[in-house]
Each structure stands twice: as C-alpha cells, then as structure tokens.
Amino acid sequence: LITDKRSSPVLQSRLEDVNSLNPEFSAIGNQGFNGYVIFGFPKKNIYVLESAFYGNAIYIFNENWEDLSKKTKAEIIQGNLQIDRITHIGERTNWLEKIQELLK
C-alpha cells in the first residue's frame, strides 16, 4: 500500500501505532477510502480508518462504518457524519491520544 519511499517509515509507523491498540479486526478500504486500513473495535463501537497514503486524515466512525466508508470524504465532512476526523498535524502522541481516549 505505501508507495512513497520518503514517507513510508512514517506511514508504516502510524499503521503500527493504531494496530498496537489491539483492534478486533482490520480490513482494507475501497471506493472513497481506497488505501485506508480499517481497524475495528466493535465492543467499543469505534472504527478507525487510517490511510496508507501521505496527506490523509484519520476518520473515526461508529457502527455505520461500512455504509459511511462508501461515501466520498467530501460527503462525510459536509454532513459531519464522522465521530472524529483527526489530522496528523502536530506531535504523534496528540492524534494517538485522541484515539485512545475514544476507546476508553
């Protein structure tokens, strides 16, 4: 999935960080979320969609994640259909802490 050699270690690290939170499953996205990895935490009703491509935000959905992931990002943002949309601006711990907080 990760094709840019300069950003590859960073992107790989982000995927590993989310995976370290012990999701119950993971899957590869398609359509509007092509290149995203879905990390499912069904017991918490949290689904984290993290991109394997540089410049994309993390999307957090609830039980409707499968339907929502078929929409475009613009539709999701305009409709405020996500639980959260997290950019990677700032320190690594900031976005990871946000996800950890949602999983509490």
mmCIF file of C-alpha atoms in Angstrom:
data_model
loop_
_atom_site.group_PDB
_atom_site.id
_atom_site.type_symbol
_atom_site.label_atom_id
_atom_site.label_comp_id
_atom_site.label_asym_id
_atom_site.label_seq_id
_atom_site.Cartn_x
_atom_site.Cartn_y
_atom_site.Cartn_z
ATOM 1 C CA LEU A 1 0.000 0.000 0.000
ATOM 2 C CA ILE A 2 2.673 2.518 0.947
ATOM 3 C CA THR A 3 4.444 3.702 -2.188
ATOM 4 C CA ASP A 4 6.324 6.921 -1.336
ATOM 5 C CA LYS A 5 9.742 5.867 -0.014
ATOM 6 C CA ARG A 6 10.334 9.139 1.877
ATOM 7 C CA SER A 7 7.095 8.962 3.840
ATOM 8 C CA SER A 8 6.951 5.159 4.023
ATOM 9 C CA PRO A 9 8.504 4.814 7.517
ATOM 10 C CA VAL A 10 6.152 7.452 8.942
ATOM 11 C CA LEU A 11 3.065 5.917 7.365
ATOM 12 C CA GLN A 12 4.074 2.418 8.432
ATOM 13 C CA SER A 13 4.605 3.689 11.961
ATOM 14 C CA ARG A 14 1.116 5.248 12.042
ATOM 15 C CA LEU A 15 -0.490 1.985 10.981
ATOM 16 C CA GLU A 16 1.534 0.105 13.583
ATOM 17 C CA ASP A 17 0.538 2.649 16.253
ATOM 18 C CA VAL A 18 -3.167 2.125 15.623
ATOM 19 C CA ASN A 19 -2.681 -1.631 15.394
ATOM 20 C CA SER A 20 -0.939 -1.568 18.784
ATOM 21 C CA LEU A 21 -4.300 -0.607 20.305
ATOM 22 C CA ASN A 22 -5.381 -4.218 19.658
ATOM 23 C CA PRO A 23 -8.299 -3.939 17.242
ATOM 24 C CA GLU A 24 -10.569 -6.958 16.951
ATOM 25 C CA PHE A 25 -10.140 -6.886 13.174
ATOM 26 C CA SER A 26 -8.578 -4.925 10.352
ATOM 27 C CA ALA A 27 -9.580 -4.594 6.710
ATOM 28 C CA ILE A 28 -8.548 -2.701 3.585
ATOM 29 C CA GLY A 29 -10.863 0.069 2.388
ATOM 30 C CA ASN A 30 -12.109 0.721 -1.122
ATOM 31 C CA GLN A 31 -14.136 3.314 -3.051
ATOM 32 C CA GLY A 32 -13.763 6.679 -1.272
ATOM 33 C CA PHE A 33 -11.469 5.072 1.271
ATOM 34 C CA ASN A 34 -9.175 3.243 -1.114
ATOM 35 C CA GLY A 35 -5.794 2.876 0.562
ATOM 36 C CA TYR A 36 -7.199 3.124 4.069
ATOM 37 C CA VAL A 37 -6.885 0.412 6.682
ATOM 38 C CA ILE A 38 -9.924 -0.054 8.889
ATOM 39 C CA PHE A 39 -9.183 -1.019 12.470
ATOM 40 C CA GLY A 40 -12.338 -2.332 14.132
ATOM 41 C CA PHE A 41 -13.148 -2.126 17.817
ATOM 42 C CA PRO A 42 -16.761 -3.412 17.744
ATOM 43 C CA LYS A 43 -17.057 -3.807 21.514
ATOM 44 C CA LYS A 44 -16.365 -0.065 21.802
ATOM 45 C CA ASN A 45 -18.362 0.774 18.647
ATOM 46 C CA ILE A 46 -15.274 2.502 17.234
ATOM 47 C CA TYR A 47 -13.827 2.017 13.755
ATOM 48 C CA VAL A 48 -10.593 3.814 12.922
ATOM 49 C CA LEU A 49 -9.798 4.409 9.248
ATOM 50 C CA GLU A 50 -6.126 5.275 8.784
ATOM 51 C CA SER A 51 -4.622 5.956 5.383
ATOM 52 C CA ALA A 52 -1.540 4.318 3.957
ATOM 53 C CA PHE A 53 -1.062 7.442 1.803
ATOM 54 C CA TYR A 54 0.556 10.657 2.986
ATOM 55 C CA GLY A 55 -1.705 13.689 3.486
ATOM 56 C CA ASN A 56 -4.917 11.920 4.516
ATOM 57 C CA ALA A 57 -6.683 12.301 7.835
ATOM 58 C CA ILE A 58 -7.833 9.580 10.188
ATOM 59 C CA TYR A 59 -11.591 9.047 10.239
ATOM 60 C CA ILE A 60 -13.405 7.598 13.228
ATOM 61 C CA PHE A 61 -16.832 6.024 12.655
ATOM 62 C CA ASN A 62 -19.377 4.088 14.691
ATOM 63 C CA GLU A 63 -21.415 1.013 13.759
ATOM 64 C CA ASN A 64 -22.344 2.596 10.410
ATOM 65 C CA TRP A 65 -18.724 2.476 9.261
ATOM 66 C CA GLU A 66 -19.393 0.155 6.318
ATOM 67 C CA ASP A 67 -22.083 2.427 4.850
ATOM 68 C CA LEU A 68 -20.136 5.593 5.619
ATOM 69 C CA SER A 69 -16.958 4.248 4.049
ATOM 70 C CA LYS A 70 -18.818 4.003 0.724
ATOM 71 C CA LYS A 71 -19.399 7.757 0.691
ATOM 72 C CA THR A 72 -16.894 10.308 -0.508
ATOM 73 C CA LYS A 73 -14.790 12.135 2.032
ATOM 74 C CA ALA A 74 -16.497 15.372 0.965
ATOM 75 C CA GLU A 75 -19.937 13.901 1.749
ATOM 76 C CA ILE A 76 -18.732 12.753 5.144
ATOM 77 C CA ILE A 77 -17.131 16.070 6.043
ATOM 78 C CA GLN A 78 -20.044 18.190 4.753
ATOM 79 C CA GLY A 79 -22.567 16.008 6.596
ATOM 80 C CA ASN A 80 -20.400 15.777 9.712
ATOM 81 C CA LEU A 81 -21.007 12.028 9.605
ATOM 82 C CA GLN A 82 -17.817 11.015 11.396
ATOM 83 C CA ILE A 83 -17.319 10.739 15.137
ATOM 84 C CA ASP A 84 -13.998 12.487 14.605
ATOM 85 C CA ARG A 85 -11.625 13.457 11.824
ATOM 86 C CA ILE A 86 -8.049 13.662 13.026
ATOM 87 C CA THR A 87 -5.231 15.231 11.054
ATOM 88 C CA HIS A 88 -1.621 14.302 11.618
ATOM 89 C CA ILE A 89 -0.594 17.886 12.292
ATOM 90 C CA GLY A 90 1.464 18.140 15.451
ATOM 91 C CA GLU A 91 3.066 15.512 17.582
ATOM 92 C CA ARG A 92 2.420 11.823 17.046
ATOM 93 C CA THR A 93 1.117 11.471 20.582
ATOM 94 C CA ASN A 94 -1.662 14.024 20.005
ATOM 95 C CA TRP A 95 -3.573 12.010 17.420
ATOM 96 C CA LEU A 96 -2.819 8.684 19.082
ATOM 97 C CA GLU A 97 -4.071 10.024 22.432
ATOM 98 C CA LYS A 98 -7.310 11.149 20.774
ATOM 99 C CA ILE A 99 -7.929 7.618 19.537
ATOM 100 C CA GLN A 100 -7.003 6.117 22.902
ATOM 101 C CA GLU A 101 -9.461 8.494 24.604
ATOM 102 C CA LEU A 102 -12.282 7.396 22.289
ATOM 103 C CA LEU A 103 -11.533 3.765 23.142
ATOM 104 C CA LYS A 104 -11.892 4.273 26.909
#
